[in-house]
C-alpha atoms as one frame of an Amber mdcrd trajectory, in Angstrom:
protein
 -51.524-101.463-122.379 -52.098-104.816-123.039 -55.831-105.276-122.729 -57.419
-108.543-122.758 -60.887-108.402-123.584 -62.853-111.956-122.504 -65.562-112.446
-124.881 -63.654-110.532-127.726 -65.860-111.708-130.611 -69.459-110.904-129.060
 -72.302-107.803-130.220 -70.098-105.428-127.916 -66.316-107.329-128.702 -66.930
-106.505-131.460 -67.275-102.900-131.391 -64.958-102.373-128.868 -61.567-104.248
-130.166 -61.134-102.358-133.269 -61.695 -99.333-130.730 -59.050-100.422-128.061
 -56.268-101.257-131.129 -57.025 -97.933-133.310 -55.708 -95.770-129.656 -52.715
 -97.447-129.824 -53.139-101.124-127.198 -51.918-104.773-127.734 -55.299-106.259
-127.458 -55.752-110.151-126.780 -59.515-111.151-127.244 -60.568-114.024-126.116
 -63.484-116.271-128.165 -64.677-119.866-127.435 -64.614-121.077-130.748 -61.824
-121.922-133.314 -63.571-120.811-136.242 -63.212-117.584-134.842 -60.274-117.040
-134.768 -60.649-115.433-138.312 -62.647-112.995-137.111 -60.486-111.600-133.627
 -57.666-111.080-136.254 -59.984-108.857-138.642 -60.735-107.252-135.626 -56.693
-106.413-134.822 -56.223-108.226-131.780 -54.334-111.432-131.247 -57.061-114.770
-130.342 -57.465-116.940-128.078 -59.587-120.059-127.673 -60.913-119.587-123.708
 -63.153-121.841-121.607 -64.744-118.861-119.390 -66.296-121.404-117.519 -62.626
-123.306-116.971 -60.809-121.790-114.253 -57.711-123.701-116.260 -58.829-122.090
-119.588 -58.804-118.213-118.075 -55.655-118.821-116.159 -53.457-120.016-118.890
 -55.415-117.905-121.549 -54.193-114.481-118.710 -51.138-115.667-117.813 -49.700
-115.481-121.019 -51.581-112.964-123.045 -49.857-110.833-119.710 -52.155-108.073
-120.234 -51.921-104.713-117.568 -56.032-104.999-117.928 -58.873-107.185-118.461
 -62.117-106.282-119.606 -64.556-109.188-118.818 -67.227-109.006-122.123 -68.348
-112.887-121.840 -72.402-113.260-121.874 -73.304-116.830-123.038 -77.296-115.219
-125.324 -75.515-116.779-128.479 -75.383-120.522-126.597 -78.760-119.629-124.910
 -81.354-120.938-127.232 -79.852-118.819-130.855 -79.565-116.293-129.033 -83.070
-116.026-129.200 -84.886-113.841-126.083 -86.932-116.556-123.422 -88.506-114.555
-121.532 -91.256-116.455-120.124 -88.239-118.919-118.903 -86.156-116.020-117.696
 -84.154-118.005-115.698 -83.440-120.949-117.287 -82.658-118.643-120.420 -79.989
-116.709-118.528 -77.792-120.159-117.357 -75.105-118.760-119.480 -74.863-115.709
-118.467 -75.557-116.245-115.124 -72.640-118.571-115.211 -70.286-116.605-117.043
 -70.950-113.534-114.357 -70.530-115.786-111.768 -68.000-118.733-111.869 -66.288
-116.576-115.136 -65.678-113.287-113.380 -64.180-115.454-110.309 -62.193-117.590
-112.331 -60.863-113.905-114.268 -60.206-112.471-111.181 -58.576-115.166-109.519
 -55.851-114.845-112.676 -55.601-111.318-112.587 -54.278-112.010-108.803 -52.659
-114.768-109.395 -50.639-113.044-112.974 -50.330-109.321-111.190 -52.482-107.308
-113.258 -53.557-104.043-112.384 -56.908-103.270-113.506 -60.464-104.673-114.091
 -63.485-103.847-115.705 -66.188-106.172-116.275 -70.290-105.832-117.798 -73.040
-104.712-115.403 -76.190-104.199-116.889 -78.689-100.913-116.517 -81.290-101.184
-118.823 -84.880-101.325-117.071 -84.201-102.720-113.431 -83.496-100.117-111.132
 -84.926-100.004-107.741 -88.785-100.264-108.327 -90.122 -97.272-105.166 -89.900
 -93.368-106.080 -88.639 -91.668-109.324 -89.072 -93.392-113.193 -84.417 -92.633
-113.810 -82.431 -93.557-111.375 -78.655 -93.339-110.470 -76.007 -95.159-109.068
 -76.621 -94.277-105.842 -79.726 -96.325-106.406 -80.289 -99.906-105.965 -80.324
-102.659-108.018 -84.036-104.271-107.959 -83.297-107.884-107.325 -87.010-108.879
-108.735 -86.516-111.178-105.802 -89.578-113.997-106.168 -89.342-114.276-110.384
 -87.848-115.395-112.617 -84.671-112.803-113.299 -83.802-113.248-109.763 -81.071
-115.465-110.258 -80.042-112.961-113.459 -80.852-109.817-110.632 -78.412-111.741
-108.140 -75.489-112.326-110.815 -75.124-108.854-112.086 -74.973-108.391-108.167
 -72.534-110.602-107.425 -70.113-109.043-110.122 -70.699-105.168-108.569 -69.512
-106.196-105.198 -66.868-108.971-106.592 -65.191-106.471-109.434 -65.618-103.412
-106.850 -64.066-105.053-104.162 -61.146-105.819-106.370 -60.832-102.133-107.326
 -61.883-102.280-110.624 -64.848-100.481-112.617 -68.533-102.116-113.700 -70.078
-100.609-116.803 -73.653-101.184-115.944 -74.527-100.891-120.377 -78.078 -99.954
-121.144 -80.206-102.354-123.869 -77.663-102.130-127.072 -78.802-101.581-130.023
 -76.657-100.808-133.305 -74.916-103.229-135.604 -76.135-107.080-134.818 -78.217
-106.315-131.153 -81.591-105.864-132.085 -82.202-108.102-135.155 -83.629-110.430
-133.080 -85.777-107.203-131.888 -86.320-105.858-135.299 -87.957-109.185-136.547
 -90.663-109.120-133.508 -91.319-106.119-134.330 -91.921-106.592-138.048 -94.496
-109.163-137.121 -96.397-106.771-134.482 -95.307-109.728-132.128 -93.813-106.819
-129.754 -96.588-105.605-128.551 -97.233-102.081-126.065 -98.362-103.918-122.224
-100.542-101.990-120.606 -99.833 -97.938-120.657 -96.172 -99.213-121.536 -95.851
 -96.616-118.163 -91.691 -99.312-117.871 -88.754 -96.937-118.660 -85.518 -98.499
-120.166 -82.415 -96.721-121.033 -80.437 -97.160-124.313 -77.059 -97.088-125.699
 -75.480 -97.242-128.862 -72.753-100.537-129.163 -70.534 -97.218-129.922 -70.758
 -95.467-126.841 -70.792 -98.492-125.477 -67.601 -99.262-126.808 -65.461 -95.913
-126.285 -67.014 -95.825-122.853 -65.697 -98.635-121.846 -62.230 -97.356-123.555
 -62.101 -94.449-121.522 -62.235 -97.020-118.194 -59.707 -98.788-119.476 -56.990
 -96.036-120.529 -58.306 -93.700-116.957 -58.190 -97.036-114.761 -61.245 -95.998
-113.540 -62.802 -97.753-110.508 -66.362 -98.271-109.096 -69.850 -98.429-111.309
 -71.178 -96.615-113.498 -74.115 -96.029-115.372 -73.374 -96.475-119.802 -76.699
 -95.242-121.323 -77.783 -92.938-123.778 -79.356 -89.394-122.025 -82.461 -89.799
-122.628 -84.707 -92.933-120.715 -87.990 -93.620-121.387 -90.555 -95.004-121.389
 -92.048 -98.139-123.855 -94.900 -96.667-124.663 -92.611 -93.369-126.891 -89.437
 -95.890-127.778 -91.797 -98.602-129.052 -93.839 -97.066-131.339 -90.598 -95.152
-132.946 -88.503 -97.918-133.441 -91.656 -99.748-135.154 -91.214 -96.480-137.452
 -87.259 -96.405-137.788 -87.439-100.183-138.768 -90.449 -99.517-141.597 -92.679
-101.232-139.266 -96.521-100.798-138.288 -97.397 -99.770-135.108 -96.946-102.142
-132.152 -99.812-103.926-130.915-101.378-102.531-127.317-102.393-106.201-125.081
-103.738-105.692-122.363-101.563-106.674-118.646-103.185-109.221-117.889-102.851
-111.323-121.169 -99.088-110.116-121.252 -99.081-111.914-117.864-100.059-114.743
-119.420 -98.500-115.471-122.767 -95.272-113.589-121.744 -94.888-113.879-117.668
 -94.081-111.469-114.731 -90.756-110.886-116.255 -92.141-108.850-119.584 -94.743
-107.257-117.645 -92.836-105.615-114.857 -90.388-104.615-117.061 -93.093-103.066
-119.711 -95.086-101.686-117.212 -92.242-100.763-113.966 -88.899-100.410-115.351
 -86.471 -98.125-114.096 -84.381 -95.661-116.702 -80.961 -94.949-115.331 -78.757
 -91.628-115.793 -75.913 -90.677-117.018 -74.259 -87.904-115.157 -71.266 -89.701
-113.387 -70.245 -91.846-116.572 -69.775 -88.235-118.427 -68.588 -86.305-115.083
 -65.953 -89.160-114.039 -64.488 -90.111-117.385 -65.834 -87.876-119.909 -67.735
 -89.789-121.516 -69.151 -87.780-124.794 -71.971 -89.721-126.866 -71.686 -89.952
-130.371 -75.624 -90.829-130.296 -76.909 -88.724-127.080 -80.252 -90.044-128.160
 -82.296 -93.696-129.282 -84.700 -90.576-131.182 -81.229 -90.150-133.441 -79.688
 -93.461-132.750 -83.092 -96.306-133.907 -82.622 -93.849-136.748 -79.358 -93.546
-137.702 -77.907 -96.473-135.817 -79.420 -99.732-137.041 -78.251-100.774-139.832
């Protein structure tokens, strides 16, 4: 198939594009900078410079590529504070990604409709943001938590927008867990090694992880099968911070994380971080395995952190 990957030089795009090429697809990958066209060529794709927030730029890029499927992997994380998460000011830090998930998604869907593209696959998110009631692990049937009244709310609304409009268009939304693997956790590991990534309270909040290569392989399956609906693309072991963070530190050769009380974490890092680390809900992957036939190379972050952080 002809596959158009919007955001082809992002942390996931760089793992996804080669997998698509290896399976015989003709890939056009976008980047925001002409300087990165060489990266796209190395990945085996045709490169195009595109501004995901400019409807004309998007329309032109899609029309000239004439794809069978569009894969939306655009985020603004590299634009926001050079990639360093500012979770205390989550609403401000997330603005570039929020815009790409709202305006950018709408531009890509409009271009798909205008050029007769038959299928659409988009990036969603399923790490700690399941609804905070009932059990600790959520399926696709459970609503995402919109975190009304907090700095996370605009970003959560943007995720809901992606799910609503892509589902309405008959596409697939891949709710990826927290990425790890080449280039995905560099900033976190710096903090872990400096003991600046503490356990908060009891570390009871759950998270779901996924290795970049597993996230990419699930996306390839959704492309090839023209899948529709929402899928949690996470590993087999959602886990509380009290389990995964000390293990991550050990794998990174760092000292054991410090523990800070909730009140202090709220003061230093804000409400979103406290919620994440103490009340977050993880996700289950049974639907993706069943419907996509997805098999994970790294079924657990325990194996993955040990082998796949490089």
